PDB file of C-alpha atoms in Angstrom:
ATOM      1  CA  MET A  28       0.138  -0.101   0.162  1.00 42.00           C
ATOM      2  CA  ARG A  29       2.241   2.549  -1.166  1.00 50.00           C
ATOM      3  CA  LEU A  30       2.186   5.234  -3.318  1.00 49.00           C
ATOM      4  CA  ILE A  31       5.302   6.715  -5.992  1.00 45.00           C
ATOM      5  CA  LEU A  32       5.700   9.031  -7.487  1.00 47.00           C
ATOM      6  CA  LEU A  33       8.224   8.888 -10.769  1.00 41.00           C
ATOM      7  CA  GLY A  34       9.272  12.149 -12.341  1.00 41.00           C
ATOM      8  CA  LEU A  35      10.648  11.653 -15.922  1.00 34.00           C
ATOM      9  CA  THR A  36      12.308  14.785 -18.360  1.00 31.00           C
ATOM     10  CA  GLY A  37       9.711  16.789 -16.905  1.00 35.00           C
ATOM     11  CA  VAL A  38       6.803  14.117 -16.703  1.00 34.00           C
ATOM     12  CA  LEU A  39       4.651  13.054 -13.586  1.00 40.00           C
ATOM     13  CA  LEU A  40       4.025   9.478 -13.073  1.00 39.00           C
ATOM     14  CA  LEU A  41       2.076   8.041 -10.444  1.00 42.00           C
ATOM     15  CA  PHE A  42       1.875   3.827  -9.878  1.00 38.00           C
ATOM     16  CA  ILE A  43       0.045   2.727  -6.741  1.00 36.00           C
ATOM     17  CA  GLY A  44      -0.949  -0.658  -4.996  1.00 31.00           C
ATOM     18  CA  THR A  45      -4.159   0.509  -2.888  1.00 31.00           C
ATOM     19  CA  ALA A  46      -4.320   3.937  -3.148  1.00 35.00           C
ATOM     20  CA  HIS A  47      -4.235   5.991   0.801  1.00 47.00           C
ATOM     21  CA  VAL A  48      -6.982   8.267  -0.604  1.00 47.00           C
ATOM     22  CA  SER A  49     -10.318   8.803   1.266  1.00 51.00           C
ATOM     23  CA  SER A  50     -12.973   9.833  -1.705  1.00 43.00           C
ATOM     24  CA  SER A  51     -16.387   8.804  -2.511  1.00 39.00           C
ATOM     25  CA  GLN A  52     -13.987   7.765  -5.957  1.00 38.00           C
ATOM     26  CA  SER A  53     -12.645   5.120  -4.928  1.00 35.00           C
ATOM     27  CA  GLN A  54     -10.735   4.333  -7.826  1.00 33.00           C
ATOM     28  CA  PRO A  55      -6.955   2.298  -7.899  1.00 29.00           C
ATOM     29  CA  LEU A  56      -4.676   4.941 -10.008  1.00 30.00           C
ATOM     30  CA  ALA A  57      -2.445   3.859 -12.201  1.00 26.00           C
ATOM     31  CA  VAL A  58      -0.306   6.133 -14.359  1.00 24.00           C
ATOM     32  CA  VAL A  59      -0.180  10.099 -15.520  1.00 26.00           C
ATOM     33  CA  GLY A  60       1.023  12.168 -17.565  1.00 26.00           C
ATOM     34  CA  GLN A  61       0.955   9.212 -20.372  1.00 27.00           C
ATOM     35  CA  ASP A  62       1.667   5.408 -21.021  1.00 30.00           C
ATOM     36  CA  ALA A  63       3.172   3.596 -18.498  1.00 31.00           C
ATOM     37  CA  ASN A  64       5.466   2.382 -21.299  1.00 35.00           C
ATOM     38  CA  SER A  65       7.533   6.107 -21.335  1.00 34.00           C
ATOM     39  CA  ARG A  66       9.566   4.710 -18.248  1.00 34.00           C
ATOM     40  CA  SER A  67      12.046   1.955 -18.991  1.00 35.00           C
ATOM     41  CA  ALA A  68      11.538  -1.353 -18.828  1.00 33.00           C
ATOM     42  CA  GLY A  69      13.171  -3.265 -15.933  1.00 35.00           C
ATOM     43  CA  SER A  70      13.471  -0.288 -13.622  1.00 38.00           C
ATOM     44  CA  ILE A  71       9.688  -0.536 -13.380  1.00 35.00           C
ATOM     45  CA  PRO A  72       8.100  -4.704 -12.116  1.00 36.00           C
ATOM     46  CA  PRO A  73       5.649  -5.347 -14.604  1.00 30.00           C
ATOM     47  CA  GLU A  74       2.952  -6.014 -12.828  1.00 31.00           C
ATOM     48  CA  THR A  75       3.368  -2.120 -11.632  1.00 33.00           C
ATOM     49  CA  MET A  76       2.256  -1.283 -15.265  1.00 29.00           C
ATOM     50  CA  TRP A  77      -0.754  -0.788 -15.829  1.00 28.00           C
ATOM     51  CA  SER A  78      -2.359  -0.006 -19.736  1.00 30.00           C
ATOM     52  CA  GLU A  79      -4.339   2.863 -19.146  1.00 36.00           C
ATOM     53  CA  THR A  80      -4.297   6.749 -17.255  1.00 41.00           C
ATOM     54  CA  LEU A  81      -6.230   7.088 -14.891  1.00 46.00           C
ATOM     55  CA  SER A  82      -6.593  10.979 -12.993  1.00 61.00           C
ATOM     56  CA  LEU A  83      -5.217  11.956 -10.167  1.00 68.00           C
ATOM     57  CA  PRO A  84      -7.782  11.848  -6.567  1.00 72.00           C
ATOM     58  CA  GLU A  85      -9.242  14.965  -5.880  1.00 80.00           C
ATOM     59  CA  ALA A  86      -6.963  15.542  -2.629  1.00 91.00           C
ATOM     60  CA  ASP A  87      -8.528  18.957  -0.036  1.00 94.00           C
ATOM     61  CA  ILE A  88      -5.585  17.423   2.248  1.00 96.00           C
ATOM     62  CA  VAL A  89      -2.365  15.566   2.295  1.00 94.00           C
ATOM     63  CA  ILE A  90      -1.093  14.015   5.736  1.00 95.00           C
ATOM     64  CA  ASP A  91       2.868  14.264   5.833  1.00 91.00           C
ATOM     65  CA  VAL A  92       3.921  11.322   8.080  1.00 93.00           C
ATOM     66  CA  GLY A  93       7.266  12.694   9.060  1.00 86.00           C
ATOM     67  CA  HIS A  94      10.418  10.260   8.704  1.00 82.00           C
ATOM     68  CA  GLY A  95       9.813   7.006   8.023  1.00 80.00           C
ATOM     69  CA  GLY A  96      12.519   3.428   6.885  1.00 73.00           C
ATOM     70  CA  ILE A  97      16.190   3.918   7.689  1.00 72.00           C
ATOM     71  CA  ASP A  98      14.930   7.682   8.868  1.00 78.00           C
ATOM     72  CA  SER A  99      13.610   7.293  12.631  1.00 78.00           C
ATOM     73  CA  GLY A 100      13.896  10.331  13.762  1.00 85.00           C
ATOM     74  CA  THR A 101      14.435  11.435  17.001  1.00 94.00           C
ATOM     75  CA  LYS A 102      14.076   9.410  19.907  1.00 94.00           C
ATOM     76  CA  PHE A 103      13.821   8.431  23.232  1.00 96.00           C
ATOM     77  CA  GLY A 104      15.430   5.206  24.549  1.00 95.00           C
ATOM     78  CA  ASP A 105      13.362   2.958  21.950  1.00 96.00           C
ATOM     79  CA  LEU A 106      10.501   4.729  21.151  1.00 96.00           C
ATOM     80  CA  LEU A 107      10.960   6.489  17.818  1.00 96.00           C
ATOM     81  CA  GLU A 108       9.456   9.565  16.044  1.00 95.00           C
ATOM     82  CA  LYS A 109       9.010   7.889  13.078  1.00 94.00           C
ATOM     83  CA  HIS A 110       6.321   5.260  14.412  1.00 95.00           C
ATOM     84  CA  VAL A 111       4.954   8.002  16.628  1.00 97.00           C
ATOM     85  CA  ASN A 112       3.945   9.827  13.939  1.00 96.00           C
ATOM     86  CA  LEU A 113       2.549   7.461  12.053  1.00 96.00           C
ATOM     87  CA  GLU A 114       0.411   6.462  13.936  1.00 97.00           C
ATOM     88  CA  ILE A 115      -0.932   9.992  14.826  1.00 98.00           C
ATOM     89  CA  ALA A 116      -1.383  10.394  10.757  1.00 97.00           C
ATOM     90  CA  LEU A 117      -3.103   6.774  10.518  1.00 97.00           C
ATOM     91  CA  LYS A 118      -5.681   7.968  13.280  1.00 97.00           C
ATOM     92  CA  LEU A 119      -5.903  11.487  11.619  1.00 98.00           C
ATOM     93  CA  TYR A 120      -6.549  10.412   8.493  1.00 97.00           C
ATOM     94  CA  GLU A 121      -9.635   7.900   9.887  1.00 97.00           C
ATOM     95  CA  LYS A 122     -10.764  11.112  11.274  1.00 97.00           C
ATOM     96  CA  LEU A 123     -10.406  13.336   8.240  1.00 97.00           C
ATOM     97  CA  LYS A 124     -11.926  10.191   5.812  1.00 95.00           C
ATOM     98  CA  GLN A 125     -15.001  10.082   8.324  1.00 96.00           C
ATOM     99  CA  SER A 126     -15.324  13.506   8.038  1.00 95.00           C
ATOM    100  CA  GLY A 127     -15.953  13.408   4.818  1.00 95.00           C
ATOM    101  CA  VAL A 128     -12.648  15.171   3.844  1.00 96.00           C
ATOM    102  CA  ARG A 129     -10.462  13.813   0.613  1.00 95.00           C
ATOM    103  CA  THR A 130      -7.306  13.147   2.280  1.00 95.00           C
ATOM    104  CA  VAL A 131      -4.156  11.544   0.715  1.00 93.00           C
ATOM    105  CA  ILE A 132      -2.019  10.149   3.081  1.00 91.00           C
ATOM    106  CA  ASN A 133       2.653   9.968   2.393  1.00 86.00           C
ATOM    107  CA  ARG A 134       2.828   6.562   3.989  1.00 87.00           C
ATOM    108  CA  SER A 135       0.622   3.960   5.805  1.00 89.00           C
ATOM    109  CA  THR A 136       3.682   1.811   6.551  1.00 90.00           C
ATOM    110  CA  ASP A 137       6.927   1.989   7.680  1.00 85.00           C
ATOM    111  CA  TYR A 138       9.313   2.934   5.104  1.00 79.00           C
ATOM    112  CA  ALA A 139      11.354   5.681   3.953  1.00 62.00           C
ATOM    113  CA  LEU A 140       9.777   7.533   0.281  1.00 70.00           C
ATOM    114  CA  SER A 141      13.271   8.057  -0.854  1.00 54.00           C
ATOM    115  CA  ASP A 142      12.893   4.326  -1.728  1.00 58.00           C
ATOM    116  CA  ASP A 143      10.376   5.544  -4.378  1.00 65.00           C
ATOM    117  CA  ASN A 144      12.227   8.187  -5.432  1.00 52.00           C
ATOM    118  CA  GLU A 145      13.785   7.327  -8.604  1.00 60.00           C
ATOM    119  CA  TRP A 146      13.579  10.178 -10.582  1.00 52.00           C
ATOM    120  CA  LEU A 147      16.557  13.055  -8.747  1.00 56.00           C
ATOM    121  CA  ARG A 148      20.097  12.295  -9.495  1.00 65.00           C
ATOM    122  CA  SER A 149      21.285  13.171  -6.396  1.00 62.00           C
ATOM    123  CA  ARG A 150      23.468  11.406  -3.599  1.00 66.00           C
ATOM    124  CA  SER A 151      21.934  12.243  -1.198  1.00 61.00           C
ATOM    125  CA  ARG A 152      18.741  10.437   0.940  1.00 55.00           C
ATOM    126  CA  HIS A 153      17.474  13.094   2.985  1.00 57.00           C
ATOM    127  CA  LEU A 154      16.896  15.568  -0.252  1.00 58.00           C
ATOM    128  CA  ARG A 155      15.249  12.219  -2.257  1.00 65.00           C
ATOM    129  CA  ASP A 156      13.228  11.812   0.806  1.00 61.00           C
ATOM    130  CA  LEU A 157      11.697  15.360   0.950  1.00 64.00           C
ATOM    131  CA  SER A 158      12.033  15.981  -2.373  1.00 63.00           C
ATOM    132  CA  GLN A 159       9.550  12.674  -3.487  1.00 72.00           C
ATOM    133  CA  ARG A 160       7.000  14.797  -0.267  1.00 71.00           C
ATOM    134  CA  LYS A 161       7.102  17.502  -2.578  1.00 75.00           C
ATOM    135  CA  LEU A 162       6.188  15.794  -5.445  1.00 78.00           C
ATOM    136  CA  LEU A 163       3.766  14.329  -4.198  1.00 82.00           C
ATOM    137  CA  ALA A 164       2.111  18.500  -3.396  1.00 83.00           C
ATOM    138  CA  GLU A 165       2.633  18.995  -7.120  1.00 84.00           C
ATOM    139  CA  ALA A 166       0.333  16.113  -8.086  1.00 84.00           C
ATOM    140  CA  LEU A 167      -2.766  16.929  -5.802  1.00 89.00           C
ATOM    141  CA  GLN A 168      -2.245  20.763  -5.305  1.00 91.00           C
ATOM    142  CA  PRO A 169      -3.856  20.292  -1.979  1.00 94.00           C
ATOM    143  CA  LYS A 170      -5.840  22.866  -0.121  1.00 95.00           C
ATOM    144  CA  LEU A 171      -3.409  21.971   2.744  1.00 96.00           C
ATOM    145  CA  VAL A 172      -0.030  19.749   3.628  1.00 96.00           C
ATOM    146  CA  VAL A 173      -0.233  18.756   7.406  1.00 97.00           C
ATOM    147  CA  SER A 174       3.329  17.754   8.115  1.00 94.00           C
ATOM    148  CA  LEU A 175       2.805  15.234  11.291  1.00 97.00           C
ATOM    149  CA  HIS A 176       6.159  15.805  13.046  1.00 95.00           C
ATOM    150  CA  THR A 177       7.485  15.140  16.932  1.00 97.00           C
ATOM    151  CA  ASN A 178       9.811  17.310  19.166  1.00 97.00           C
ATOM    152  CA  TRP A 179      13.459  17.084  21.512  1.00 96.00           C
ATOM    153  CA  ALA A 180      15.059  19.165  23.414  1.00 97.00           C
ATOM    154  CA  LYS A 181      18.105  18.548  25.495  1.00 96.00           C
ATOM    155  CA  LYS A 182      15.722  19.620  28.596  1.00 97.00           C
ATOM    156  CA  PRO A 183      13.165  17.825  29.697  1.00 97.00           C
ATOM    157  CA  SER A 184      11.263  20.195  31.337  1.00 97.00           C
ATOM    158  CA  LYS A 185      10.351  20.879  27.722  1.00 97.00           C
ATOM    159  CA  THR A 186       6.933  20.255  26.263  1.00 97.00           C
ATOM    160  CA  GLY A 187       3.989  21.477  24.291  1.00 97.00           C
ATOM    161  CA  ALA A 188       3.165  21.341  20.739  1.00 98.00           C
ATOM    162  CA  THR A 189       4.617  23.883  18.116  1.00 97.00           C
ATOM    163  CA  VAL A 190       3.240  25.083  13.850  1.00 98.00           C
ATOM    164  CA  LEU A 191       5.624  26.158  11.812  1.00 98.00           C
ATOM    165  CA  PHE A 192       3.745  27.901   8.688  1.00 98.00           C
ATOM    166  CA  GLN A 193       5.168  29.390   5.391  1.00 96.00           C
ATOM    167  CA  MET A 194       4.798  33.111   4.122  1.00 93.00           C
ATOM    168  CA  ASN A 195       1.031  32.551   2.717  1.00 95.00           C
ATOM    169  CA  PRO A 196      -1.854  33.404   4.436  1.00 96.00           C
ATOM    170  CA  GLN A 197      -3.982  30.078   3.977  1.00 97.00           C
ATOM    171  CA  SER A 198      -0.401  28.619   6.026  1.00 97.00           C
ATOM    172  CA  HIS A 199      -0.553  30.952   8.642  1.00 97.00           C
ATOM    173  CA  ALA A 200      -4.616  30.915   9.429  1.00 98.00           C
ATOM    174  CA  ALA A 201      -4.135  26.853   9.091  1.00 98.00           C
ATOM    175  CA  ALA A 202      -1.105  27.632  11.754  1.00 98.00           C
ATOM    176  CA  HIS A 203      -3.069  29.316  14.018  1.00 98.00           C
ATOM    177  CA  LEU A 204      -6.009  27.265  13.766  1.00 98.00           C
ATOM    178  CA  ILE A 205      -4.053  23.868  14.732  1.00 98.00           C
ATOM    179  CA  GLN A 206      -2.060  25.316  17.362  1.00 98.00           C
ATOM    180  CA  ARG A 207      -5.024  26.886  19.401  1.00 98.00           C
ATOM    181  CA  ARG A 208      -6.612  23.019  18.804  1.00 98.00           C
ATOM    182  CA  LEU A 209      -3.332  22.265  20.639  1.00 98.00           C
ATOM    183  CA  ASN A 210      -2.942  24.324  23.230  1.00 98.00           C
ATOM    184  CA  GLY A 211      -6.537  23.142  24.788  1.00 97.00           C
ATOM    185  CA  LEU A 212      -4.993  19.742  24.606  1.00 97.00           C
ATOM    186  CA  TYR A 213      -1.490  21.089  26.997  1.00 97.00           C
ATOM    187  CA  GLY A 214      -2.719  23.809  28.496  1.00 97.00           C
ATOM    188  CA  SER A 215      -0.488  26.210  26.394  1.00 97.00           C
ATOM    189  CA  LYS A 216       0.201  29.260  24.714  1.00 96.00           C
ATOM    190  CA  GLU A 217       2.644  28.788  22.421  1.00 97.00           C
ATOM    191  CA  ILE A 218       2.064  30.896  19.409  1.00 97.00           C
ATOM    192  CA  PRO A 219       3.496  29.270  15.688  1.00 98.00           C
ATOM    193  CA  TYR A 220       6.039  30.921  13.669  1.00 95.00           C
ATOM    194  CA  LEU A 221       7.579  30.842  10.471  1.00 96.00           C
ATOM    195  CA  GLY A 222       9.744  28.068   8.998  1.00 94.00           C
ATOM    196  CA  LYS A 223      12.140  29.707   7.080  1.00 87.00           C
ATOM    197  CA  PRO A 224      14.867  26.746   7.037  1.00 85.00           C
ATOM    198  CA  PHE A 225      12.101  23.569   6.104  1.00 91.00           C
ATOM    199  CA  TYR A 226      11.848  21.992   2.810  1.00 80.00           C
ATOM    200  CA  LEU A 227       8.504  21.085   3.002  1.00 84.00           C
ATOM    201  CA  LEU A 228       6.951  25.054   3.231  1.00 90.00           C
ATOM    202  CA  ASN A 229      10.159  26.122   1.396  1.00 87.00           C
ATOM    203  CA  HIS A 230       9.439  24.475  -1.881  1.00 86.00           C
ATOM    204  CA  SER A 231       5.848  23.038  -1.393  1.00 90.00           C
ATOM    205  CA  PRO A 232       3.776  24.690  -4.000  1.00 89.00           C
ATOM    206  CA  CYS A 233      -0.053  24.514  -1.910  1.00 94.00           C
ATOM    207  CA  PRO A 234      -0.014  26.078   1.631  1.00 96.00           C
ATOM    208  CA  ALA A 235       1.440  22.873   4.489  1.00 95.00           C
ATOM    209  CA  VAL A 236       1.962  23.563   8.057  1.00 97.00           C
ATOM    210  CA  ILE A 237       4.662  20.918   9.710  1.00 96.00           C
ATOM    211  CA  VAL A 238       3.015  20.052  13.336  1.00 98.00           C
ATOM    212  CA  GLU A 239       5.526  19.457  16.600  1.00 98.00           C
ATOM    213  CA  MET A 240       2.796  17.658  18.565  1.00 98.00           C
ATOM    214  CA  GLY A 241       4.928  17.455  21.604  1.00 98.00           C
ATOM    215  CA  PHE A 242       8.398  16.423  23.192  1.00 98.00           C
ATOM    216  CA  ILE A 243       8.783  12.315  23.204  1.00 97.00           C
ATOM    217  CA  SER A 244      11.737  14.162  25.369  1.00 98.00           C
ATOM    218  CA  ASN A 245       9.156  14.870  28.435  1.00 98.00           C
ATOM    219  CA  LEU A 246       8.100  12.488  30.725  1.00 98.00           C
ATOM    220  CA  SER A 247       3.941  14.090  30.224  1.00 98.00           C
ATOM    221  CA  ASP A 248       4.468  14.405  27.013  1.00 98.00           C
ATOM    222  CA  ARG A 249       5.603  11.029  25.684  1.00 98.00           C
ATOM    223  CA  LYS A 250       2.614   9.812  27.485  1.00 97.00           C
ATOM    224  CA  ARG A 251       0.181  11.804  25.584  1.00 98.00           C
ATOM    225  CA  LEU A 252       2.708  11.006  22.454  1.00 98.00           C
ATOM    226  CA  THR A 253       1.497   7.142  22.755  1.00 98.00           C
ATOM    227  CA  SER A 254      -1.094   6.918  24.292  1.00 98.00           C
ATOM    228  CA  PRO A 255      -3.954   5.630  21.972  1.00 98.00           C
ATOM    229  CA  SER A 256      -5.980   7.323  23.462  1.00 98.00           C
ATOM    230  CA  GLN A 257      -4.660  10.444  23.263  1.00 98.00           C
ATOM    231  CA  GLN A 258      -3.219   9.246  20.477  1.00 98.00           C
ATOM    232  CA  GLN A 259      -6.770   9.306  19.283  1.00 98.00           C
ATOM    233  CA  VAL A 260      -7.792  13.016  21.372  1.00 98.00           C
ATOM    234  CA  MET A 261      -4.995  14.768  19.414  1.00 98.00           C
ATOM    235  CA  ALA A 262      -5.677  13.860  15.792  1.00 98.00           C
ATOM    236  CA  GLU A 263      -9.139  14.966  16.960  1.00 98.00           C
ATOM    237  CA  ALA A 264      -7.946  17.734  17.973  1.00 98.00           C
ATOM    238  CA  ILE A 265      -6.076  18.616  14.571  1.00 98.00           C
ATOM    239  CA  ALA A 266      -8.720  16.878  13.043  1.00 98.00           C
ATOM    240  CA  SER A 267     -10.761  20.182  13.882  1.00 98.00           C
ATOM    241  CA  ALA A 268      -8.971  23.048  13.463  1.00 98.00           C
ATOM    242  CA  ILE A 269      -8.511  21.177   9.940  1.00 98.00           C
ATOM    243  CA  THR A 270     -11.864  21.605   9.026  1.00 97.00           C
ATOM    244  CA  GLU A 271     -11.793  25.045  10.068  1.00 97.00           C
ATOM    245  CA  TYR A 272      -9.608  25.827   8.006  1.00 98.00           C
ATOM    246  CA  LEU A 273     -11.069  24.262   4.842  1.00 97.00           C
ATOM    247  CA  ILE A 274     -14.785  25.944   5.547  1.00 95.00           C
ATOM    248  CA  ALA A 275     -12.363  29.263   5.709  1.00 94.00           C
ATOM    249  CA  PHE A 276     -10.755  29.258   2.876  1.00 90.00           C
ATOM    250  CA  SER A 277     -13.292  26.574   0.211  1.00 82.00           C
ATOM    251  CA  ASP A 278     -13.119  28.953  -2.057  1.00 69.00           C
ATOM    252  CA  GLN A 279      -9.331  30.690  -2.285  1.00 62.00           C
ATOM    253  CA  PRO A 280      -6.580  29.364  -4.154  1.00 55.00           C
ATOM    254  CA  THR A 281      -4.079  26.999  -3.092  1.00 55.00           C
ATOM    255  CA  LYS A 282      -1.166  29.330  -2.828  1.00 53.00           C
TER     256      LYS A 282
END
């Protein structure tokens, strides 16, 4: 169950097993742009190639699950960020789907998105991972990309959630809506801030936010981030903010 986006000389191809898409049109996706045979034989397994071109799904929200596979993200003991991000992301995906929001999640298992990137000629696995995430946003043009992460600090007393935004009105508004909901969970008064150095925020062609859901290095936050019931509460809080955002920007262009 993996979305695999492949860029080839400016042409976007999409190969998919079972799509992680919540939509009224539950159809398998194949190739977008041109026939699968335009890609060199041998680089794509024969069973992956489809004979007809189908359209991309319409997506209001793309959930970008931070890290994965060889990239564990931050950690505390045996607890890895990549697993926390995925567990909450799947709950958020289900909540949005239940609410009728057209949603795509970029991974539903533990693997690195860089494994799918066969189009970027770079020796940097990290850059291939980030560019693959950007490519999905370019392909689907959602109203918002929500990237889920977990924080870490040297001081174990550091606690709470923080949301980072781009320099555009939609991202700024989404960040404040999500931050307000998460502040309610943590009993905090954090404010979102501009995420200048972050690749996804700098390169996403549509509004995007990064949600640092809590500190894996803090005992209280760690319990919140790993408890299934508290993960559900957090997912519902983020989903509520996303719904507010979609209502507010229902008639606005993506960026």
